[in-house]
Short mmCIF file of C-alpha atoms in Angstrom, two decimals:
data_model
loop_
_atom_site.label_atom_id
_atom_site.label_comp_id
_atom_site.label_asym_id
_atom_site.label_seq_id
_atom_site.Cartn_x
_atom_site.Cartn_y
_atom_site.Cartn_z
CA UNK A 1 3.26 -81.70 -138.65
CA UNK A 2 3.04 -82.09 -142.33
CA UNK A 3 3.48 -85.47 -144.15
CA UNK A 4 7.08 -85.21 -145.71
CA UNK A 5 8.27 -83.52 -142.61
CA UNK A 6 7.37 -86.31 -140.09
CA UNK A 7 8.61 -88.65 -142.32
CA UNK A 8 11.95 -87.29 -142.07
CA UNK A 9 11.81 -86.96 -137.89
CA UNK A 10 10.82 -90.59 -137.95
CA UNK A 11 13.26 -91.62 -140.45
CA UNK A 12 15.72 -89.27 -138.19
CA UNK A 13 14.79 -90.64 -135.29
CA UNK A 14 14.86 -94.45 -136.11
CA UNK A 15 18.40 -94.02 -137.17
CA UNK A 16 19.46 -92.26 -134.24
CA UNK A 17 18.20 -94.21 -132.22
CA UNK A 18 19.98 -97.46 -133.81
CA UNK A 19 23.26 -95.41 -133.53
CA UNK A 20 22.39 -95.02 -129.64
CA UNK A 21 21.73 -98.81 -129.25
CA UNK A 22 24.88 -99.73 -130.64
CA UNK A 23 27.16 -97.75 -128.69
CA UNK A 24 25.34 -98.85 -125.67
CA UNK A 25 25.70 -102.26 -127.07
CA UNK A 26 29.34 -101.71 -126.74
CA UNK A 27 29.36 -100.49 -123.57
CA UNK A 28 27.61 -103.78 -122.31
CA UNK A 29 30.45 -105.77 -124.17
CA UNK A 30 33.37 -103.79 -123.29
CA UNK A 31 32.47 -102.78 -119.20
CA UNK A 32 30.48 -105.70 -118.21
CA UNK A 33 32.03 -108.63 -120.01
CA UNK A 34 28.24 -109.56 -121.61
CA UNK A 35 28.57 -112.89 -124.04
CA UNK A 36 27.63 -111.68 -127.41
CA UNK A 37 25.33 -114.48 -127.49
CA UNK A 38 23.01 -113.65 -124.51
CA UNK A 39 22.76 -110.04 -125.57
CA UNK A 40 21.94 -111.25 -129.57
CA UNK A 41 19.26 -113.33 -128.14
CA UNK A 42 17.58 -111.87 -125.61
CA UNK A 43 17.44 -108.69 -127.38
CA UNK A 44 16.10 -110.55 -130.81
CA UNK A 45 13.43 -112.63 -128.42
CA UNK A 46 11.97 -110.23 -126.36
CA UNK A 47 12.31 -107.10 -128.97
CA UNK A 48 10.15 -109.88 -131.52
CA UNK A 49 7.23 -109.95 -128.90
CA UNK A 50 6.83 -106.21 -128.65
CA UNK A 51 7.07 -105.83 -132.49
CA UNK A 52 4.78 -108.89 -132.59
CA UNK A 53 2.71 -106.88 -130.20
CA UNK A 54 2.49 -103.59 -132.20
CA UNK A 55 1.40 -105.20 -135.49
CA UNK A 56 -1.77 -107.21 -133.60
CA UNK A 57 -2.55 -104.43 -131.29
CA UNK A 58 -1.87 -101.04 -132.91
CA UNK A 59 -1.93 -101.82 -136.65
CA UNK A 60 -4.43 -103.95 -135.73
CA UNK A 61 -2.97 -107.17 -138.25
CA UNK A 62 -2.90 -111.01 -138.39
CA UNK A 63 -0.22 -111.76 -136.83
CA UNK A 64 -0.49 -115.67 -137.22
CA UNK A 65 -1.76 -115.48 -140.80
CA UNK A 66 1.86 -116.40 -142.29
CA UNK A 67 1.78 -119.36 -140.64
CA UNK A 68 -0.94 -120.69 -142.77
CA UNK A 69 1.15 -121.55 -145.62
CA UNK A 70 3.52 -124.10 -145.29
CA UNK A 71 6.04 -122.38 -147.98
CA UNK A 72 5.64 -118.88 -146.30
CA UNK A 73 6.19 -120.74 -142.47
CA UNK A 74 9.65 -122.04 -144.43
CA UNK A 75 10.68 -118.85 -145.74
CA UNK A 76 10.06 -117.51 -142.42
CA UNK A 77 11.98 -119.99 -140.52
CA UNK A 78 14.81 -119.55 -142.95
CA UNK A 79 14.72 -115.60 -142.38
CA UNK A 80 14.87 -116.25 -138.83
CA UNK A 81 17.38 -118.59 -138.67
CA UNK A 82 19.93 -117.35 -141.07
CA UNK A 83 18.77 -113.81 -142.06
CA UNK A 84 17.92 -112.48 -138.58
CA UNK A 85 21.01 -113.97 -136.83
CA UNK A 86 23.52 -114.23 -139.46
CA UNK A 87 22.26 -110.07 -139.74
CA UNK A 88 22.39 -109.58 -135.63
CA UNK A 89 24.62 -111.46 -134.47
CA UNK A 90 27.53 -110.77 -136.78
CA UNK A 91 26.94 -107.31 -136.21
CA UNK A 92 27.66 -107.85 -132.44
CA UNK A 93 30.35 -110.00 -132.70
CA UNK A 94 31.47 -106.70 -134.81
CA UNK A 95 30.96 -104.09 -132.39
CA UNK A 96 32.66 -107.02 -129.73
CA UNK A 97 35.77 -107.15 -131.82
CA UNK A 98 35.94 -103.64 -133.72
CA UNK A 99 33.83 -101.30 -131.43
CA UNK A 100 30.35 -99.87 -132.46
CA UNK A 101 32.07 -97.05 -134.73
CA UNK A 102 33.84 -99.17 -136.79
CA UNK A 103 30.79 -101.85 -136.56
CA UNK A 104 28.20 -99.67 -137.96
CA UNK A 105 30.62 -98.43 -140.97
CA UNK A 106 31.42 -101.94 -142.24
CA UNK A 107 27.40 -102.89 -142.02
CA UNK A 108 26.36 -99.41 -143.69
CA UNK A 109 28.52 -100.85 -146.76
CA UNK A 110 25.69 -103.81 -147.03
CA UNK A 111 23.42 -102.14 -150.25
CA UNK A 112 27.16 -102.88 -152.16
CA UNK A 113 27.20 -106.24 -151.46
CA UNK A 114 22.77 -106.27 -152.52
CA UNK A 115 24.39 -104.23 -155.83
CA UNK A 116 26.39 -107.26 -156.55
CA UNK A 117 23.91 -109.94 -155.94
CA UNK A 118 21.44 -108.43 -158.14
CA UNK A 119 24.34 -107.54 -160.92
CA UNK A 120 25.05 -111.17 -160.54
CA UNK A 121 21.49 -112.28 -161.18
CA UNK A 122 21.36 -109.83 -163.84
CA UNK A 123 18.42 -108.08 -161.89
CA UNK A 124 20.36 -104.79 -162.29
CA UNK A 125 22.43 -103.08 -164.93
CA UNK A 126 26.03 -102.12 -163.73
CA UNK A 127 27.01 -98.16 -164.13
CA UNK A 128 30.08 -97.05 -164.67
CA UNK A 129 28.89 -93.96 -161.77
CA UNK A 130 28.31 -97.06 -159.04
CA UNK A 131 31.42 -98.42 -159.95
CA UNK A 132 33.01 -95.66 -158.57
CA UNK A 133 30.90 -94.88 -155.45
CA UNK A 134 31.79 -98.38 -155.04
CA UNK A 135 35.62 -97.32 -154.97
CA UNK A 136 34.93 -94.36 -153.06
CA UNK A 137 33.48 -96.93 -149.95
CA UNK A 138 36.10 -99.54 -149.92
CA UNK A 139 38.90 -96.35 -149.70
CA UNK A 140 37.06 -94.80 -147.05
CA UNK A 141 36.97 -98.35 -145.01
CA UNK A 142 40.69 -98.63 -145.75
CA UNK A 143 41.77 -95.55 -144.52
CA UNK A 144 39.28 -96.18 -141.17
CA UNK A 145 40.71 -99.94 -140.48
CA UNK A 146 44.65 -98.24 -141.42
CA UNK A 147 43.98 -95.03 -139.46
CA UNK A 148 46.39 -94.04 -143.04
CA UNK A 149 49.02 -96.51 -141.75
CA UNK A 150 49.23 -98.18 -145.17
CA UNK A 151 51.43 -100.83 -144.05
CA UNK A 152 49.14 -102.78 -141.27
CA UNK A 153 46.03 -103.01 -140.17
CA UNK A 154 44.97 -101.15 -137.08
CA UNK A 155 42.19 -103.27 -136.64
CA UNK A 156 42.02 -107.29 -136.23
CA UNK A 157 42.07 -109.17 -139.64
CA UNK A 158 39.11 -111.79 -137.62
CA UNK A 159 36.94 -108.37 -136.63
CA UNK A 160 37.01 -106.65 -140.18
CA UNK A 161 35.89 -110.20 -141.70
CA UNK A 162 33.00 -110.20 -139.19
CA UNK A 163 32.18 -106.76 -140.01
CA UNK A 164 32.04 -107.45 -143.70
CA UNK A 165 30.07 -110.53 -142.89
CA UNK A 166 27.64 -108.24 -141.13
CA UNK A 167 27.12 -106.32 -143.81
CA UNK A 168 26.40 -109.22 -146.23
CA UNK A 169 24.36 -110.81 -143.46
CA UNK A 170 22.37 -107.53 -143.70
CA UNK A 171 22.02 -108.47 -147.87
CA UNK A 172 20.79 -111.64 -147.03
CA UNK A 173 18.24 -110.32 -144.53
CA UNK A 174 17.09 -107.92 -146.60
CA UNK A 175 16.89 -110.04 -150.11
CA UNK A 176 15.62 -113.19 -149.10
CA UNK A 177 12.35 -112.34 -147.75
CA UNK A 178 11.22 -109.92 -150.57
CA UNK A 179 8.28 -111.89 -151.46
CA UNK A 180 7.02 -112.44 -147.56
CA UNK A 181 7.38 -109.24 -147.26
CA UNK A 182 5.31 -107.82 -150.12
CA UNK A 183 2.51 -110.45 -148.76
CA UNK A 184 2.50 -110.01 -145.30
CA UNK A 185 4.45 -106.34 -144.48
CA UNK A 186 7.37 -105.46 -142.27
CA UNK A 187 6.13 -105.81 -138.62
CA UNK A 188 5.12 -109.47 -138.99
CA UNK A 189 8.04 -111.25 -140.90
CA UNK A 190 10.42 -108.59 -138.66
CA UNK A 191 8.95 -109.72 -135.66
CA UNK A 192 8.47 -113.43 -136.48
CA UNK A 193 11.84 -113.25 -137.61
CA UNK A 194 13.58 -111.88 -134.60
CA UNK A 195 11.58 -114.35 -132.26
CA UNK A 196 12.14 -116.88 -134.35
CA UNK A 197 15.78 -116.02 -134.33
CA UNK A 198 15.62 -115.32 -130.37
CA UNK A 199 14.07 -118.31 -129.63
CA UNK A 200 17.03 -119.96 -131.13
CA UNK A 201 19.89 -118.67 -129.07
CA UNK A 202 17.77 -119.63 -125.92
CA UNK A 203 19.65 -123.23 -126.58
CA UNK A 204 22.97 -121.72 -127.04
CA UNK A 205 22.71 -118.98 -123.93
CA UNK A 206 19.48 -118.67 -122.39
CA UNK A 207 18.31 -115.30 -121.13
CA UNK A 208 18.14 -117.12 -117.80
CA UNK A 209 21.56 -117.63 -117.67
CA UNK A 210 23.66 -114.48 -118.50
CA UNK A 211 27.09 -115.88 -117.70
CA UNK A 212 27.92 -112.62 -116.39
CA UNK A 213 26.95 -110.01 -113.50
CA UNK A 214 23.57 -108.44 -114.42
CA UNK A 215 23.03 -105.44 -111.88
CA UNK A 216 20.58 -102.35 -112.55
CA UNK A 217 23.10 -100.89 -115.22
CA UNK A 218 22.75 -103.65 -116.90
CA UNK A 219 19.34 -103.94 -117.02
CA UNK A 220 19.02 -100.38 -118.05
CA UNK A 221 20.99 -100.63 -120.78
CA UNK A 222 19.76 -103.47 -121.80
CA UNK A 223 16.07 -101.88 -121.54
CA UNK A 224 17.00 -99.51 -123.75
CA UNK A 225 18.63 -102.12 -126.42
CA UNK A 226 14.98 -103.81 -126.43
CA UNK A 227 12.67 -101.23 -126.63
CA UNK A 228 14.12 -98.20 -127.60
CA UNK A 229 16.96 -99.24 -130.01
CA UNK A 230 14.91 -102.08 -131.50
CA UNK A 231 11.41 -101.96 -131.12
CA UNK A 232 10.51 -98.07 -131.00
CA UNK A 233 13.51 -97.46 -133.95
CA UNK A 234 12.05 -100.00 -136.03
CA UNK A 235 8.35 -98.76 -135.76
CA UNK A 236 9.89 -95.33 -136.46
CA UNK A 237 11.65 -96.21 -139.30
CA UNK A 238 9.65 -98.10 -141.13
CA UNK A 239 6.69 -95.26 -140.37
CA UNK A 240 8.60 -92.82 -142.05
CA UNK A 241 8.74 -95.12 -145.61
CA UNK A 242 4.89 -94.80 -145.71
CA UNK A 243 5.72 -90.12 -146.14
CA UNK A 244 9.41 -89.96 -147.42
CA UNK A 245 10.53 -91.51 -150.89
CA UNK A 246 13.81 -94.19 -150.26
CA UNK A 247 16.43 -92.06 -151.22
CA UNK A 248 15.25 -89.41 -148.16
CA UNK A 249 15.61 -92.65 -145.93
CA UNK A 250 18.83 -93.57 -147.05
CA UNK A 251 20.38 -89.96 -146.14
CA UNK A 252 18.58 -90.40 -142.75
CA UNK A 253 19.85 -93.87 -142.29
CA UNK A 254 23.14 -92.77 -142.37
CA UNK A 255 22.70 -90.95 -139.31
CA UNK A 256 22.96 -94.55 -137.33
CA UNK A 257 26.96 -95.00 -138.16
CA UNK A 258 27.13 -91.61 -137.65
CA UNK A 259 25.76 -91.25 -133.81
CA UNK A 260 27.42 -94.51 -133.29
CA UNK A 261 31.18 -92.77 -134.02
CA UNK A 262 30.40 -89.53 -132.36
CA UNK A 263 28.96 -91.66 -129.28
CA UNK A 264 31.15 -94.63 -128.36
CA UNK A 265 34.31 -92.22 -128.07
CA UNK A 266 32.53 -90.36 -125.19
CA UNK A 267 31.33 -93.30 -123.81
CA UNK A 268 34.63 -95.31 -123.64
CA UNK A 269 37.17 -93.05 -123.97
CA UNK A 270 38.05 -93.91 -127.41
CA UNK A 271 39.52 -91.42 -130.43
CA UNK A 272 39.48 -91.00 -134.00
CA UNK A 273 42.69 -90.05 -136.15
CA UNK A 274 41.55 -87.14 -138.75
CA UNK A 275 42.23 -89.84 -141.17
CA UNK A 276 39.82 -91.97 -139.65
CA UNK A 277 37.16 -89.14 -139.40
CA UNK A 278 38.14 -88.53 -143.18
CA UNK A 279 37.56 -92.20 -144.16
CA UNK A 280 34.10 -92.01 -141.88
CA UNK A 281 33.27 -88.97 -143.60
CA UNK A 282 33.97 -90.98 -147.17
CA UNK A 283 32.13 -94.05 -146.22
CA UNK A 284 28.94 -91.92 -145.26
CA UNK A 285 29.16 -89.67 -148.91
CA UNK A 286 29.67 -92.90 -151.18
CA UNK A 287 27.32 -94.73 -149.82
CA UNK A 288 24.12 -92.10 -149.94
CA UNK A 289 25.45 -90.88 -153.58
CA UNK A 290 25.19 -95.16 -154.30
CA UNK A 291 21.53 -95.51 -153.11
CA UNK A 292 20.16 -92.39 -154.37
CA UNK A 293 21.80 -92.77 -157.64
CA UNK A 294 20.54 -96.49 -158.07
CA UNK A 295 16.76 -94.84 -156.92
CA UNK A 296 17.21 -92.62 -159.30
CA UNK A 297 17.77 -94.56 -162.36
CA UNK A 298 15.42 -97.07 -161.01
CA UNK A 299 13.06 -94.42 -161.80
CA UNK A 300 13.90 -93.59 -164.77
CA UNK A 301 13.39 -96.85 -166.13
CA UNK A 302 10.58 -97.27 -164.52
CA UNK A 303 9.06 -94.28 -166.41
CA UNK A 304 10.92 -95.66 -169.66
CA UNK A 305 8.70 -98.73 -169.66
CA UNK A 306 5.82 -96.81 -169.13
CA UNK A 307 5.85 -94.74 -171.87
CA UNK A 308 6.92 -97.39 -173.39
CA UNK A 309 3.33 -99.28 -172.91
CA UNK A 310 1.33 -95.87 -174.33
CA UNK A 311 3.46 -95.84 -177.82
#
């Protein structure tokens, strides 16, 4: 398989694969009454050991090398503890309150809520083009959350906040340990970060203790939340960056939300109105056209500045 084309199967796969777990995720919540808190943290804990367990055994790192810093081990235990489950555990509250469709949408929004940040910090320059993708999102979340009901919301005021907060949960996570990351790569500040984050909820609702009937279904499903949806996406995914350039990954990353709404309906029963499936469809469209246009003029003035060093 050549280079560019794997890259796009893992890429493919990774995202797919996240879709699954959330809808499965949903199922746990809405057939088997799971607290939102034992699912967060027993997925986070034991999907950080297997990640944990990848990077020492297969990419053959240092796993406890971080640790030797005390200003990295801080950063670390910050990602963990706000980044990993303000990012997680939001996002299943979400899919508790608004369903995994819906769930996945509001979180795919979070590279808007980066945009603004970095505007803010005057890290980025503001186009009028982004502006308008910008527009484009937010119209295709309101016609989702008013099913084109313009006078109420078809959706709980308390879930859509949580999904927002997801998504800027998902800024955090992915802003705040840019410099850990460069150091010390994906797999070990990921995986630090989710047992970190795990180990956490163990005082809130230990994986000992579901609160809740845990029968082989369960444990399936839950299987599959761990390793497949977590671990295995994760390694996928972030093989794929090392073959396919980020706007390629951003197209395939959209196909998480995506799998998520076709999924859940079959799963639960649910239904989309067509101006639902509309708003999905405009959600999906603005945000891709957003990334790839901000990699694209990152580019170009990238390429600016170095021609500007060989006048």
């Amino acid at each position: 398989m050549k280079g560019r084309t794997k890259g796009i199967a893992l890429a493919a796969t990774g995202a797919t694969l996240w879709g699954i777990n959330g809808a499965f995720a949903d199922v746990v919540f809405s057939q088997f009454n799971a607290p939102v808190e034992w699912v967060v943290g027993t997925r986070l804990f034991l999907a950080g050991i297997l990640i944990l367990l990848y990077a020492k055994f297969v990419l053959k790192k240092e796993i406890f090398e971080i640790f030797k810093t005390k200003k990295d081990t801080a950063v670390l235990f910050l990602f963990g503890l706000l980044g990993m489950i303000g990012c997680q555990y939001l996002f299943f509250l979400s899919i508790g309150a608004n369903g995994a469709g819906l769930a996945t949408i509001l979180q795919f929004t979070s590279p808007i809520f980066i945009y603004f940040y970095l505007a803010v910090k005057k890290e980025k320059v503001v186009h009028a083009k982004e502006l308008f993708y910008i527009f484009l999102t937010f119209l295709g979340v309101f016609l989702i959350v008013t099913r084109g009901n313009f006078g109420q919301l078809e959706v709980s005021l308390t879930g859509l906040v949580i999904g927002i907060g997801s998504a800027i949960g998902v800024a955090f996570y992915t802003l705040q340990p840019r410099r850990i990351l460069k150091i010390y790569g994906s797999p070990i500040v990921v995986g630090w970060g989710m047992l970190i984050g795990g180990g956490a909820f163990q005082f809130v609702h230990p994986i000992w203790k579901p609160g809740f009937t845990v029968n082989l279904e369960v444990i399936l499903y839950m299987a599959f939340i761990i390793v497949v949806g977590t671990a295995i996406a994760f390694s996928c995914y972030l093989g794929s960056v090392n073959y396919v350039e980020a706007s390629l990954s951003n197209i395939m990353a959209a196909l998480e939300p995506l799998v998520a709404n076709i999924l859940t309906p079959l799963l639960l029963g649910q239904s989309w109105t067509i101006v639902q499936m509309a708003g999905i469809a405009v959600v999906l469209v603005s945000v891709i056209l957003f990334a790839n246009y901000g990699e694209k003029t990152k580019k170009q003035n990238n390429l600016e500045l170095t021609n500007e060093q060989f006048k």
